[in-house]
Amino acid sequence: MQLSIKNLSIRAQVLLPVAMTTIFLLIALWITQSNLQEEQETINSNSDSLIFYKDKLAHIDDMVYPLRINAVYAIYDPSRRDKFAIQLAENMRELEGDLDEMARRETFRSEVAIVREAIRDYVDFSHRAVTLLGRYESGLVSEQEYQGFIGQYRDSGNRMVQSINELSQIVNQFAKKAMEISEQENDAVQTKAVYKVLIVLVSSIVIAWFLSGLIVTPVQALQSVMRKIAQGDLTARAEVDGKNEIAQLGEDVNQTIDKLSETVEALTRISEEVASASTELAAVMNQAESNAQQELREIEQVASAVNELASTADNVSDNASMADSTARETDQLAKSGLSIFEESKQSSEQMKLR
């Protein structure tokens, strides 16, 4: 799992917790919606059942109360007894149909059975009442027996009405309890939805923290490597793990360090060569300086000799000047002597001629 995440790009790693949070929230919302739909279906079912039972009970009441009123009329009006008997049969068929439908719902089967028994008992008393009333009017039934039967007939009607009212109250209580349970379950669904959302958010934060660690840790490692490089440690290398942008950056950093190491090594070699050449140059310069000093001493000696030669030349020049002057004087003397000699020669020749 960790390696596969490290192979994801940084953008994918950033979007992954967002996508997971979205998916988890959608799942939580879907589960919550499903629970709410189930609860709504339960409420609708309870409401339908309540409406059904209320409608059936209202229909039973609509048939039972007129039936009891007609029974009273039939007691005192012989002309209405045949019609009452027909009405009993018709109403009983409808009542049996309503009770059968209520019994098929299974919810109040036992209570419906009690109501059915009470209605059948009342209908049976009603049929017996028609026969008894005819016999009473014919004088075949005593007053005491007649009053006792009427009392039982009235009690049977009261039991029938009471059983119907009890069933209605049970239905109301069941509906009230079902609504309370539905409200509790609805509150529970909402509470669970809040908890689910909180769990999703906390899980998303944990996942985001984990994924951010996968992103930040390599960056911090690269920062540590760059600090070592800044301090001059070119042996540091970035750890390359994965194929995402940070891993590629680590490879680029390692390549940069390798190139930098090669450059530093080349510069080191060049500096060593320069140092060696500088040493040799320093020796040459020292020798040159020594030679220059030697030449300076020789130049100074030459200069001294030149100065002495210049002094000698000056003396020679002075002597030459003196010699020139002497030579000129000698030349004058020689010319004078030659003139004298010529004159002597001429005098001698003249004397010879004489």
Short mmCIF file of C-alpha atoms in Angstrom, two decimals:
data_model
loop_
_atom_site.label_atom_id
_atom_site.label_comp_id
_atom_site.label_asym_id
_atom_site.label_seq_id
_atom_site.Cartn_x
_atom_site.Cartn_y
_atom_site.Cartn_z
CA MET A 1 0.00 0.00 0.00
CA GLN A 2 2.80 2.40 0.91
CA LEU A 3 4.81 1.72 -2.22
CA SER A 4 1.79 2.07 -4.45
CA ILE A 5 0.99 5.41 -2.84
CA LYS A 6 4.57 6.59 -3.27
CA ASN A 7 4.31 5.77 -6.95
CA LEU A 8 1.40 8.19 -7.24
CA SER A 9 2.00 11.76 -8.29
CA ILE A 10 1.82 14.54 -5.70
CA ARG A 11 -1.40 15.80 -7.25
CA ALA A 12 -2.92 12.34 -6.97
CA GLN A 13 -1.74 12.05 -3.34
CA VAL A 14 -3.36 15.40 -2.55
CA LEU A 15 -6.59 14.50 -4.34
CA LEU A 16 -6.72 10.99 -2.84
CA PRO A 17 -7.94 12.01 0.66
CA VAL A 18 -10.45 14.39 -0.91
CA ALA A 19 -11.76 11.62 -3.15
CA MET A 20 -11.85 9.13 -0.27
CA THR A 21 -13.66 11.65 1.93
CA THR A 22 -16.18 12.26 -0.84
CA ILE A 23 -16.70 8.52 -1.36
CA PHE A 24 -17.06 7.85 2.35
CA LEU A 25 -19.50 10.74 2.73
CA LEU A 26 -21.52 9.47 -0.22
CA ILE A 27 -21.56 5.98 1.29
CA ALA A 28 -22.60 7.39 4.69
CA LEU A 29 -25.29 9.51 3.06
CA TRP A 30 -26.49 6.55 1.01
CA ILE A 31 -26.71 4.36 4.14
CA THR A 32 -28.48 7.16 6.00
CA GLN A 33 -30.86 7.66 3.10
CA SER A 34 -31.55 3.91 2.99
CA ASN A 35 -32.25 3.89 6.73
CA LEU A 36 -34.49 6.92 6.41
CA GLN A 37 -36.31 5.31 3.50
CA GLU A 38 -36.81 2.14 5.53
CA GLU A 39 -38.04 4.20 8.44
CA GLN A 40 -40.31 6.17 6.13
CA GLU A 41 -41.65 2.93 4.69
CA THR A 42 -42.29 1.70 8.23
CA ILE A 43 -44.08 4.92 9.08
CA ASN A 44 -46.09 4.71 5.87
CA SER A 45 -46.92 1.07 6.61
CA ASN A 46 -48.01 1.97 10.14
CA SER A 47 -50.01 4.89 8.81
CA ASP A 48 -51.64 2.67 6.18
CA SER A 49 -52.43 0.06 8.82
CA LEU A 50 -53.85 2.72 11.12
CA ILE A 51 -55.97 4.15 8.33
CA PHE A 52 -57.08 0.67 7.33
CA TYR A 53 -58.10 -0.32 10.86
CA LYS A 54 -59.74 3.04 11.47
CA ASP A 55 -61.71 2.77 8.23
CA LYS A 56 -62.80 -0.77 9.00
CA LEU A 57 -63.76 0.08 12.58
CA ALA A 58 -65.65 3.13 11.38
CA HIS A 59 -67.47 0.95 8.84
CA ILE A 60 -68.26 -1.59 11.54
CA ASP A 61 -69.57 1.19 13.78
CA ASP A 62 -71.66 2.51 10.90
CA MET A 63 -73.31 -0.89 10.61
CA VAL A 64 -73.51 -1.86 14.32
CA TYR A 65 -75.12 1.26 15.73
CA PRO A 66 -77.95 1.40 13.15
CA LEU A 67 -78.37 -2.32 13.74
CA ARG A 68 -78.90 -1.79 17.43
CA ILE A 69 -81.33 1.05 16.77
CA ASN A 70 -83.28 -1.15 14.35
CA ALA A 71 -83.26 -3.89 16.98
CA VAL A 72 -84.96 -1.51 19.43
CA TYR A 73 -87.50 -0.60 16.78
CA ALA A 74 -88.07 -4.28 16.03
CA ILE A 75 -88.78 -4.97 19.69
CA TYR A 76 -91.66 -2.54 19.75
CA ASP A 77 -92.75 -2.68 16.08
CA PRO A 78 -93.59 -6.17 14.80
CA SER A 79 -93.82 -4.90 11.19
CA ARG A 80 -90.12 -4.15 11.14
CA ARG A 81 -88.93 -7.53 12.44
CA ASP A 82 -88.74 -9.26 9.03
CA LYS A 83 -86.82 -6.34 7.59
CA PHE A 84 -84.57 -6.41 10.67
CA ALA A 85 -83.81 -10.09 10.07
CA ILE A 86 -82.85 -9.38 6.46
CA GLN A 87 -80.70 -6.47 7.59
CA LEU A 88 -79.00 -8.73 10.12
CA ALA A 89 -77.99 -11.18 7.40
CA GLU A 90 -76.73 -8.45 5.07
CA ASN A 91 -74.83 -6.61 7.76
CA MET A 92 -73.36 -9.83 9.08
CA ARG A 93 -71.91 -10.65 5.66
CA GLU A 94 -70.29 -7.21 5.47
CA LEU A 95 -69.09 -7.42 9.04
CA GLU A 96 -67.56 -10.84 8.44
CA GLY A 97 -65.81 -9.48 5.34
CA ASP A 98 -64.35 -6.54 7.27
CA LEU A 99 -63.27 -8.79 10.13
CA ASP A 100 -61.65 -11.23 7.71
CA GLU A 101 -59.63 -8.41 6.14
CA MET A 102 -58.54 -7.21 9.55
CA ALA A 103 -57.60 -10.72 10.63
CA ARG A 104 -55.42 -11.21 7.54
CA ARG A 105 -53.21 -8.30 8.68
CA GLU A 106 -52.11 -10.52 11.63
CA THR A 107 -51.52 -7.46 13.84
CA PHE A 108 -54.73 -7.65 15.90
CA ARG A 109 -55.85 -11.18 15.09
CA SER A 110 -56.78 -12.03 18.69
CA GLU A 111 -58.61 -8.74 19.27
CA VAL A 112 -60.46 -9.15 15.96
CA ALA A 113 -61.47 -12.64 17.05
CA ILE A 114 -62.95 -11.19 20.26
CA VAL A 115 -64.92 -8.58 18.27
CA ARG A 116 -66.09 -11.27 15.84
CA GLU A 117 -67.30 -13.44 18.72
CA ALA A 118 -69.09 -10.46 20.33
CA ILE A 119 -70.79 -9.52 17.02
CA ARG A 120 -71.81 -13.11 16.33
CA ASP A 121 -73.19 -13.38 19.85
CA TYR A 122 -75.19 -10.19 19.33
CA VAL A 123 -76.46 -11.32 15.95
CA ASP A 124 -77.42 -14.66 17.44
CA PHE A 125 -79.30 -12.86 20.21
CA SER A 126 -80.98 -10.71 17.53
CA HIS A 127 -82.26 -13.78 15.65
CA ARG A 128 -83.42 -15.29 18.91
CA ALA A 129 -85.03 -11.96 19.81
CA VAL A 130 -87.21 -11.99 16.67
CA THR A 131 -88.56 -15.45 17.56
CA LEU A 132 -88.88 -14.62 21.26
CA LEU A 133 -90.75 -11.40 20.58
CA GLY A 134 -93.30 -13.28 18.46
CA ARG A 135 -93.79 -15.86 21.16
CA TYR A 136 -93.97 -13.10 23.83
CA GLU A 137 -96.69 -11.32 21.92
CA SER A 138 -98.54 -14.63 21.54
CA GLY A 139 -98.37 -15.07 25.31
CA LEU A 140 -96.06 -18.08 25.15
CA VAL A 141 -93.27 -16.36 27.09
CA SER A 142 -93.63 -14.97 30.54
CA GLU A 143 -92.79 -11.39 31.42
CA GLN A 144 -89.93 -12.45 33.61
CA GLU A 145 -88.39 -14.57 30.88
CA TYR A 146 -88.92 -11.75 28.41
CA GLN A 147 -87.25 -9.15 30.64
CA GLY A 148 -84.37 -11.52 31.39
CA PHE A 149 -83.80 -12.12 27.67
CA ILE A 150 -83.97 -8.38 26.92
CA GLY A 151 -81.38 -7.76 29.64
CA GLN A 152 -79.11 -10.42 28.16
CA TYR A 153 -79.71 -8.98 24.70
CA ARG A 154 -78.76 -5.51 25.94
CA ASP A 155 -75.66 -6.90 27.66
CA SER A 156 -74.66 -8.69 24.45
CA GLY A 157 -74.96 -5.41 22.55
CA ASN A 158 -72.93 -3.61 25.18
CA ARG A 159 -70.23 -6.30 25.02
CA MET A 160 -70.16 -5.97 21.25
CA VAL A 161 -69.77 -2.19 21.44
CA GLN A 162 -67.22 -2.53 24.22
CA SER A 163 -65.14 -5.01 22.21
CA ILE A 164 -65.22 -2.67 19.22
CA ASN A 165 -64.20 0.28 21.41
CA GLU A 166 -61.41 -1.76 23.01
CA LEU A 167 -60.13 -2.74 19.57
CA SER A 168 -60.23 0.92 18.55
CA GLN A 169 -58.30 1.90 21.68
CA ILE A 170 -55.76 -0.87 21.06
CA VAL A 171 -55.33 0.36 17.50
CA ASN A 172 -54.86 3.93 18.77
CA GLN A 173 -52.33 2.80 21.37
CA PHE A 174 -50.51 0.71 18.78
CA ALA A 175 -50.43 3.67 16.40
CA LYS A 176 -49.18 5.97 19.16
CA LYS A 177 -46.52 3.47 20.19
CA ALA A 178 -45.53 2.90 16.56
CA MET A 179 -45.18 6.63 16.04
CA GLU A 180 -43.07 6.93 19.18
CA ILE A 181 -40.89 4.04 18.02
CA SER A 182 -40.63 5.63 14.58
CA GLU A 183 -39.60 8.93 16.12
CA GLN A 184 -37.01 7.16 18.29
CA GLU A 185 -35.69 5.23 15.31
CA ASN A 186 -35.68 8.42 13.26
CA ASP A 187 -33.67 10.15 16.00
CA ALA A 188 -31.38 7.12 16.14
CA VAL A 189 -30.91 7.24 12.36
CA GLN A 190 -30.06 10.95 12.55
CA THR A 191 -27.67 10.34 15.44
CA LYS A 192 -26.02 7.50 13.56
CA ALA A 193 -25.76 9.72 10.50
CA VAL A 194 -23.99 12.39 12.56
CA TYR A 195 -21.65 9.77 14.03
CA LYS A 196 -20.97 8.36 10.57
CA VAL A 197 -20.16 11.80 9.21
CA LEU A 198 -17.87 12.48 12.18
CA ILE A 199 -16.18 9.10 11.71
CA VAL A 200 -15.72 9.84 8.01
CA LEU A 201 -14.25 13.26 8.78
CA VAL A 202 -11.91 11.88 11.47
CA SER A 203 -10.88 9.03 9.17
CA SER A 204 -10.29 11.50 6.37
CA ILE A 205 -8.14 13.66 8.65
CA VAL A 206 -6.12 10.59 9.71
CA ILE A 207 -5.68 9.48 6.10
CA ALA A 208 -4.80 13.03 5.03
CA TRP A 209 -2.25 13.22 7.87
CA PHE A 210 -0.74 9.91 6.79
CA LEU A 211 -0.60 10.95 3.13
CA SER A 212 0.81 14.37 4.05
CA GLY A 213 3.55 12.54 5.94
CA LEU A 214 4.35 10.62 2.76
CA ILE A 215 4.65 13.94 0.96
CA VAL A 216 6.43 15.95 3.66
CA THR A 217 8.94 13.29 4.81
CA PRO A 218 10.77 13.04 1.45
CA VAL A 219 10.76 16.84 1.19
CA GLN A 220 12.32 17.12 4.64
CA ALA A 221 14.88 14.48 3.66
CA LEU A 222 15.74 16.54 0.58
CA GLN A 223 16.07 19.64 2.78
CA SER A 224 18.48 17.75 5.05
CA VAL A 225 20.54 16.66 2.04
CA MET A 226 20.64 20.23 0.71
CA ARG A 227 21.79 21.52 4.13
CA LYS A 228 24.64 18.96 4.16
CA ILE A 229 25.60 20.01 0.65
CA ALA A 230 25.53 23.67 1.74
CA GLN A 231 27.91 22.71 4.57
CA GLY A 232 30.26 21.12 2.03
CA ASP A 233 29.36 17.45 2.48
CA LEU A 234 29.24 16.21 -1.11
CA THR A 235 28.91 12.59 0.02
CA ALA A 236 25.26 13.15 1.00
CA ARG A 237 22.70 11.56 -1.30
CA ALA A 238 18.90 11.78 -1.46
CA GLU A 239 16.96 8.55 -0.92
CA VAL A 240 14.90 7.78 -4.02
CA ASP A 241 11.76 5.78 -3.22
CA GLY A 242 8.93 5.64 -5.73
CA LYS A 243 8.31 7.21 -9.10
CA ASN A 244 6.52 10.45 -8.27
CA GLU A 245 7.72 14.03 -8.62
CA ILE A 246 9.62 13.99 -5.29
CA ALA A 247 11.44 10.81 -6.31
CA GLN A 248 12.35 12.42 -9.64
CA LEU A 249 13.50 15.52 -7.77
CA GLY A 250 15.66 13.29 -5.56
CA GLU A 251 17.22 11.74 -8.66
CA ASP A 252 17.87 15.23 -10.07
CA VAL A 253 19.45 16.30 -6.77
CA ASN A 254 21.70 13.23 -6.78
CA GLN A 255 22.71 13.91 -10.39
CA THR A 256 23.41 17.53 -9.47
CA ILE A 257 25.55 16.41 -6.52
CA ASP A 258 27.43 13.99 -8.78
CA LYS A 259 28.10 16.74 -11.32
CA LEU A 260 29.07 19.11 -8.52
CA SER A 261 31.42 16.49 -7.07
CA GLU A 262 33.04 16.00 -10.46
CA THR A 263 33.38 19.76 -10.85
CA VAL A 264 34.89 20.12 -7.37
CA GLU A 265 37.29 17.26 -8.04
CA ALA A 266 38.31 18.88 -11.33
CA LEU A 267 38.76 22.22 -9.60
CA THR A 268 40.76 20.50 -6.87
CA ARG A 269 43.06 18.93 -9.44
CA ILE A 270 43.42 22.26 -11.22
CA SER A 271 44.12 24.02 -7.94
CA GLU A 272 46.75 21.40 -7.08
CA GLU A 273 48.32 21.88 -10.49
CA VAL A 274 48.17 25.64 -10.05
CA ALA A 275 49.72 25.27 -6.59
CA SER A 276 52.49 23.10 -8.01
CA ALA A 277 53.04 25.57 -10.85
CA SER A 278 52.98 28.40 -8.31
CA THR A 279 55.65 26.62 -6.29
CA GLU A 280 57.78 26.16 -9.36
CA LEU A 281 57.13 29.77 -10.38
CA ALA A 282 58.08 30.93 -6.91
CA ALA A 283 61.35 28.99 -7.19
CA VAL A 284 61.94 30.49 -10.63
CA MET A 285 61.11 33.92 -9.28
CA ASN A 286 63.50 33.41 -6.38
CA GLN A 287 66.22 32.31 -8.81
CA ALA A 288 65.36 35.22 -11.08
CA GLU A 289 65.56 37.55 -8.11
CA SER A 290 68.91 36.05 -7.15
CA ASN A 291 70.09 36.41 -10.73
CA ALA A 292 68.74 39.94 -10.84
CA GLN A 293 70.59 40.78 -7.67
CA GLN A 294 73.75 39.21 -9.14
CA GLU A 295 73.26 41.15 -12.35
CA LEU A 296 72.59 44.25 -10.25
CA ARG A 297 75.88 43.73 -8.47
CA GLU A 298 77.61 43.17 -11.80
CA ILE A 299 75.89 46.22 -13.24
CA GLU A 300 77.02 48.17 -10.24
CA GLN A 301 80.57 46.89 -10.82
CA VAL A 302 80.28 47.78 -14.52
CA ALA A 303 78.89 51.14 -13.56
CA SER A 304 81.82 51.63 -11.23
CA ALA A 305 84.21 50.57 -13.99
CA VAL A 306 82.39 52.83 -16.41
CA ASN A 307 82.69 55.66 -13.94
CA GLU A 308 86.38 54.94 -13.56
CA LEU A 309 86.68 54.64 -17.35
CA ALA A 310 84.79 57.88 -17.72
CA SER A 311 87.18 59.46 -15.25
CA THR A 312 90.13 57.99 -17.15
CA ALA A 313 88.56 59.13 -20.40
CA ASP A 314 88.24 62.56 -18.96
CA ASN A 315 91.91 62.45 -17.98
CA VAL A 316 92.81 61.11 -21.40
CA SER A 317 90.71 63.82 -22.97
CA ASP A 318 92.49 66.42 -20.92
CA ASN A 319 95.84 64.89 -21.79
CA ALA A 320 94.79 64.70 -25.42
CA SER A 321 93.85 68.34 -25.31
CA MET A 322 97.18 69.13 -23.79
CA ALA A 323 98.88 66.92 -26.35
CA ASP A 324 96.98 68.57 -29.13
CA SER A 325 97.97 71.92 -27.85
CA THR A 326 101.54 70.75 -27.56
CA ALA A 327 101.35 69.23 -31.02
CA ARG A 328 100.02 72.46 -32.36
CA GLU A 329 102.82 74.30 -30.68
CA THR A 330 105.24 71.72 -31.98
CA ASP A 331 103.74 72.06 -35.43
CA GLN A 332 104.13 75.78 -35.20
CA LEU A 333 107.63 75.28 -34.04
CA ALA A 334 108.16 72.77 -36.82
CA LYS A 335 106.72 75.15 -39.36
CA SER A 336 108.82 77.91 -37.96
CA GLY A 337 111.87 75.70 -38.01
CA LEU A 338 111.04 74.61 -41.55
CA SER A 339 110.66 78.24 -42.58
CA ILE A 340 113.92 78.99 -41.00
CA PHE A 341 115.38 75.97 -42.72
CA GLU A 342 114.02 77.12 -46.05
CA GLU A 343 115.40 80.49 -45.50
CA SER A 344 118.72 78.96 -44.54
CA LYS A 345 118.58 76.79 -47.61
CA GLN A 346 117.78 79.70 -49.82
CA SER A 347 120.60 81.69 -48.22
CA SER A 348 122.95 78.78 -48.77
CA GLU A 349 121.96 78.52 -52.42
CA GLN A 350 122.40 82.19 -52.87
CA MET A 351 125.73 81.98 -51.29
CA LYS A 352 126.70 79.17 -53.60
CA LEU A 353 125.70 81.17 -56.49
CA ARG A 354 127.98 83.92 -55.53
#
